[in-house]
């Protein structure tokens, strides 16, 4: 069983309350940590994640922000929705 976050407890409690208020969003959204991206030292000012599905895997590559086509679907926004952090490759 995964352990519950023990940091930022008030923040997580507030997020849980939002999901309780909007139950229709529970199957569409999830709270995501940037721990792996921080461990990789991803600079989101310079890079953006681009994901694709291969079988039962989600593959994410970090590409130069300037080289990414903006017609893709944004999957992960920063905290105030001013910058996309993770795109999904558009199907052809």
Short mmCIF file of N, CA and C in Angstrom, two decimals:
data_model
loop_
_atom_site.label_atom_id
_atom_site.label_comp_id
_atom_site.label_asym_id
_atom_site.label_seq_id
_atom_site.Cartn_x
_atom_site.Cartn_y
_atom_site.Cartn_z
N UNK A 1 0.84 -1.18 0.00
CA UNK A 1 0.00 0.00 0.00
C UNK A 1 0.89 1.24 0.00
N UNK A 2 0.54 2.19 -0.83
CA UNK A 2 1.31 3.44 -0.90
C UNK A 2 1.07 4.27 0.35
N UNK A 3 2.08 4.97 0.76
CA UNK A 3 1.93 5.80 1.96
C UNK A 3 1.38 7.17 1.57
N UNK A 4 0.63 7.73 2.47
CA UNK A 4 0.06 9.06 2.24
C UNK A 4 1.15 10.11 2.42
N UNK A 5 1.04 11.22 1.70
CA UNK A 5 2.04 12.28 1.87
C UNK A 5 1.99 12.83 3.29
N UNK A 6 3.15 13.03 3.89
CA UNK A 6 3.18 13.60 5.24
C UNK A 6 3.74 15.02 5.21
N UNK A 7 4.02 15.53 4.02
CA UNK A 7 4.43 16.92 3.86
C UNK A 7 3.25 17.71 3.30
N UNK A 8 3.22 18.98 3.56
CA UNK A 8 2.18 19.86 3.01
C UNK A 8 0.77 19.34 3.29
N UNK A 9 0.54 18.91 4.52
CA UNK A 9 -0.73 18.29 4.90
C UNK A 9 -1.90 19.22 4.65
N UNK A 10 -1.78 20.50 5.01
CA UNK A 10 -2.89 21.43 4.79
C UNK A 10 -3.21 21.58 3.31
N UNK A 11 -2.18 21.61 2.48
CA UNK A 11 -2.38 21.71 1.03
C UNK A 11 -3.14 20.48 0.52
N UNK A 12 -2.70 19.27 0.91
CA UNK A 12 -3.36 18.05 0.47
C UNK A 12 -4.79 17.97 0.97
N UNK A 13 -5.03 18.43 2.19
CA UNK A 13 -6.40 18.45 2.72
C UNK A 13 -7.28 19.39 1.89
N UNK A 14 -6.74 20.52 1.47
CA UNK A 14 -7.50 21.46 0.65
C UNK A 14 -7.83 20.85 -0.72
N UNK A 15 -6.87 20.12 -1.29
CA UNK A 15 -7.11 19.45 -2.57
C UNK A 15 -8.19 18.39 -2.42
N UNK A 16 -8.13 17.61 -1.33
CA UNK A 16 -9.17 16.60 -1.09
C UNK A 16 -10.55 17.25 -1.00
N UNK A 17 -10.62 18.40 -0.36
CA UNK A 17 -11.91 19.11 -0.24
C UNK A 17 -12.42 19.54 -1.62
N UNK A 18 -11.54 20.00 -2.48
CA UNK A 18 -11.95 20.38 -3.84
C UNK A 18 -12.52 19.17 -4.56
N UNK A 19 -11.87 18.01 -4.46
CA UNK A 19 -12.38 16.79 -5.11
C UNK A 19 -13.72 16.36 -4.50
N UNK A 20 -13.91 16.58 -3.21
CA UNK A 20 -15.21 16.27 -2.60
C UNK A 20 -16.30 17.19 -3.14
N UNK A 21 -15.95 18.46 -3.37
CA UNK A 21 -16.92 19.44 -3.90
C UNK A 21 -17.25 19.19 -5.36
N UNK A 22 -16.31 18.61 -6.10
CA UNK A 22 -16.48 18.36 -7.53
C UNK A 22 -16.22 16.89 -7.84
N UNK A 23 -17.12 16.00 -7.42
CA UNK A 23 -16.88 14.56 -7.58
C UNK A 23 -16.71 14.13 -9.04
N UNK A 24 -17.29 14.85 -9.98
CA UNK A 24 -17.15 14.50 -11.39
C UNK A 24 -15.71 14.65 -11.87
N UNK A 25 -14.90 15.41 -11.16
CA UNK A 25 -13.50 15.61 -11.54
C UNK A 25 -12.59 14.49 -11.03
N UNK A 26 -13.10 13.67 -10.11
CA UNK A 26 -12.25 12.65 -9.49
C UNK A 26 -11.71 11.64 -10.48
N UNK A 27 -12.43 11.33 -11.52
CA UNK A 27 -11.96 10.38 -12.52
C UNK A 27 -11.18 11.03 -13.65
N UNK A 28 -11.12 12.36 -13.66
CA UNK A 28 -10.44 13.06 -14.74
C UNK A 28 -9.08 13.61 -14.34
N UNK A 29 -8.92 13.92 -13.07
CA UNK A 29 -7.71 14.61 -12.61
C UNK A 29 -7.10 13.90 -11.41
N UNK A 30 -5.82 14.14 -11.21
CA UNK A 30 -5.12 13.62 -10.04
C UNK A 30 -4.03 14.61 -9.66
N UNK A 31 -3.69 14.65 -8.41
CA UNK A 31 -2.59 15.48 -7.95
C UNK A 31 -1.29 14.76 -8.27
N UNK A 32 -0.36 15.47 -8.87
CA UNK A 32 0.89 14.87 -9.32
C UNK A 32 2.07 15.57 -8.67
N UNK A 33 3.04 14.80 -8.26
CA UNK A 33 4.26 15.33 -7.69
C UNK A 33 5.29 15.56 -8.80
N UNK A 34 6.14 16.53 -8.63
CA UNK A 34 7.23 16.78 -9.57
C UNK A 34 8.56 16.23 -9.03
N UNK A 35 8.50 15.28 -8.09
CA UNK A 35 9.72 14.74 -7.49
C UNK A 35 10.68 14.17 -8.54
N UNK A 36 10.17 13.37 -9.48
CA UNK A 36 11.06 12.77 -10.48
C UNK A 36 11.69 13.83 -11.37
N UNK A 37 10.86 14.80 -11.80
CA UNK A 37 11.38 15.88 -12.64
C UNK A 37 12.41 16.70 -11.88
N UNK A 38 12.18 16.95 -10.60
CA UNK A 38 13.15 17.69 -9.79
C UNK A 38 14.44 16.89 -9.61
N UNK A 39 14.30 15.58 -9.43
CA UNK A 39 15.48 14.72 -9.30
C UNK A 39 16.31 14.76 -10.59
N UNK A 40 15.63 14.85 -11.74
CA UNK A 40 16.32 14.92 -13.03
C UNK A 40 16.80 16.35 -13.34
N UNK A 41 16.45 17.29 -12.45
CA UNK A 41 16.82 18.69 -12.63
C UNK A 41 16.26 19.28 -13.94
N UNK A 42 14.99 18.95 -14.21
CA UNK A 42 14.32 19.48 -15.40
C UNK A 42 14.04 20.96 -15.16
N UNK A 43 14.49 21.80 -16.07
CA UNK A 43 14.20 23.23 -16.03
C UNK A 43 13.01 23.48 -16.94
N UNK A 44 11.82 23.65 -16.34
CA UNK A 44 10.61 23.80 -17.13
C UNK A 44 10.54 25.11 -17.90
N UNK A 45 11.43 26.04 -17.61
CA UNK A 45 11.52 27.24 -18.45
C UNK A 45 12.13 26.90 -19.80
N UNK A 46 12.97 25.86 -19.83
CA UNK A 46 13.68 25.45 -21.05
C UNK A 46 13.10 24.17 -21.68
N UNK A 47 12.56 23.29 -20.86
CA UNK A 47 12.10 21.97 -21.32
C UNK A 47 10.62 21.78 -21.07
N UNK A 48 10.04 20.86 -21.83
CA UNK A 48 8.65 20.45 -21.62
C UNK A 48 8.58 18.95 -21.83
N UNK A 49 7.77 18.27 -21.02
CA UNK A 49 7.59 16.84 -21.19
C UNK A 49 6.62 16.57 -22.32
N UNK A 50 6.92 15.59 -23.16
CA UNK A 50 6.04 15.16 -24.24
C UNK A 50 5.84 13.66 -24.07
N UNK A 51 4.57 13.24 -23.93
CA UNK A 51 4.27 11.83 -23.64
C UNK A 51 3.55 11.17 -24.81
N UNK A 52 3.76 9.85 -24.90
CA UNK A 52 3.05 9.04 -25.88
C UNK A 52 2.77 7.68 -25.22
N UNK A 53 1.78 7.00 -25.75
CA UNK A 53 1.41 5.68 -25.24
C UNK A 53 2.02 4.63 -26.15
N UNK A 54 2.69 3.66 -25.55
CA UNK A 54 3.22 2.50 -26.27
C UNK A 54 2.77 1.26 -25.52
N UNK A 55 1.74 0.60 -26.02
CA UNK A 55 1.20 -0.58 -25.34
C UNK A 55 0.65 -0.19 -23.98
N UNK A 56 1.23 -0.77 -22.93
CA UNK A 56 0.76 -0.46 -21.57
C UNK A 56 1.72 0.49 -20.85
N UNK A 57 2.50 1.26 -21.63
CA UNK A 57 3.45 2.20 -21.05
C UNK A 57 3.15 3.62 -21.50
N UNK A 58 3.42 4.55 -20.63
CA UNK A 58 3.41 5.97 -20.98
C UNK A 58 4.87 6.41 -21.00
N UNK A 59 5.34 6.84 -22.15
CA UNK A 59 6.73 7.25 -22.33
C UNK A 59 6.77 8.77 -22.36
N UNK A 60 7.57 9.37 -21.50
CA UNK A 60 7.72 10.82 -21.45
C UNK A 60 9.16 11.19 -21.76
N UNK A 61 9.32 12.10 -22.71
CA UNK A 61 10.63 12.64 -23.04
C UNK A 61 10.58 14.14 -22.80
N UNK A 62 11.68 14.71 -22.36
CA UNK A 62 11.75 16.15 -22.13
C UNK A 62 12.50 16.78 -23.29
N UNK A 63 11.81 17.71 -23.96
CA UNK A 63 12.33 18.33 -25.17
C UNK A 63 12.47 19.83 -24.96
N UNK A 64 13.28 20.45 -25.80
CA UNK A 64 13.40 21.90 -25.75
C UNK A 64 12.03 22.52 -25.99
N UNK A 65 11.65 23.41 -25.10
CA UNK A 65 10.32 24.03 -25.17
C UNK A 65 10.06 24.68 -26.53
N UNK A 66 11.08 25.29 -27.13
CA UNK A 66 10.91 26.00 -28.40
C UNK A 66 10.64 25.06 -29.57
N UNK A 67 11.00 23.79 -29.43
CA UNK A 67 10.86 22.86 -30.55
C UNK A 67 9.53 22.09 -30.54
N UNK A 68 8.73 22.25 -29.52
CA UNK A 68 7.50 21.46 -29.38
C UNK A 68 6.35 22.15 -30.11
N UNK A 69 5.63 21.37 -30.91
CA UNK A 69 4.47 21.88 -31.61
C UNK A 69 3.36 22.15 -30.60
N UNK A 70 2.80 23.32 -30.63
CA UNK A 70 1.80 23.71 -29.62
C UNK A 70 0.39 23.19 -29.89
N UNK A 71 0.19 22.39 -30.94
CA UNK A 71 -1.13 21.86 -31.21
C UNK A 71 -1.38 20.56 -30.45
N UNK A 72 -0.45 20.19 -29.60
CA UNK A 72 -0.61 18.99 -28.81
C UNK A 72 -1.51 19.27 -27.61
N UNK A 73 -1.91 18.24 -26.91
CA UNK A 73 -2.82 18.36 -25.78
C UNK A 73 -2.01 18.49 -24.49
N UNK A 74 -2.29 19.52 -23.72
CA UNK A 74 -1.59 19.71 -22.45
C UNK A 74 -2.20 18.80 -21.39
N UNK A 75 -1.35 18.01 -20.73
CA UNK A 75 -1.79 17.09 -19.69
C UNK A 75 -1.49 17.58 -18.28
N UNK A 76 -0.45 18.39 -18.13
CA UNK A 76 -0.04 18.83 -16.79
C UNK A 76 0.34 20.30 -16.85
N UNK A 77 -0.39 21.11 -16.09
CA UNK A 77 -0.15 22.56 -16.04
C UNK A 77 0.61 22.91 -14.78
N UNK A 78 1.27 24.06 -14.79
CA UNK A 78 1.86 24.56 -13.55
C UNK A 78 0.73 25.04 -12.65
N UNK A 79 1.06 25.49 -11.46
CA UNK A 79 0.05 25.78 -10.44
C UNK A 79 -0.99 26.82 -10.83
N UNK A 80 -0.65 27.78 -11.68
CA UNK A 80 -1.63 28.82 -12.02
C UNK A 80 -2.08 28.77 -13.48
N UNK A 81 -1.82 27.66 -14.14
CA UNK A 81 -2.26 27.41 -15.52
C UNK A 81 -1.68 28.40 -16.52
N UNK A 82 -0.49 28.92 -16.26
CA UNK A 82 0.14 29.83 -17.21
C UNK A 82 1.15 29.13 -18.11
N UNK A 83 1.54 27.89 -17.74
CA UNK A 83 2.54 27.18 -18.53
C UNK A 83 2.27 25.68 -18.50
N UNK A 84 2.31 25.07 -19.67
CA UNK A 84 2.14 23.62 -19.75
C UNK A 84 3.47 22.95 -19.41
N UNK A 85 3.42 21.93 -18.57
CA UNK A 85 4.61 21.18 -18.18
C UNK A 85 4.74 19.85 -18.92
N UNK A 86 3.61 19.31 -19.38
CA UNK A 86 3.61 17.99 -20.01
C UNK A 86 2.58 17.95 -21.12
N UNK A 87 3.03 17.62 -22.31
CA UNK A 87 2.15 17.51 -23.49
C UNK A 87 2.00 16.05 -23.89
N UNK A 88 0.92 15.77 -24.54
CA UNK A 88 0.71 14.47 -25.16
C UNK A 88 0.83 14.65 -26.66
N UNK A 89 1.59 13.77 -27.32
CA UNK A 89 1.74 13.86 -28.75
C UNK A 89 0.39 13.68 -29.41
N UNK A 90 0.07 14.55 -30.35
CA UNK A 90 -1.20 14.47 -31.07
C UNK A 90 -1.18 13.27 -32.02
N UNK A 91 -2.32 12.60 -32.12
CA UNK A 91 -2.43 11.49 -33.06
C UNK A 91 -2.54 12.05 -34.47
N UNK A 92 -1.99 11.33 -35.41
CA UNK A 92 -2.03 11.79 -36.80
C UNK A 92 -3.32 11.42 -37.46
#
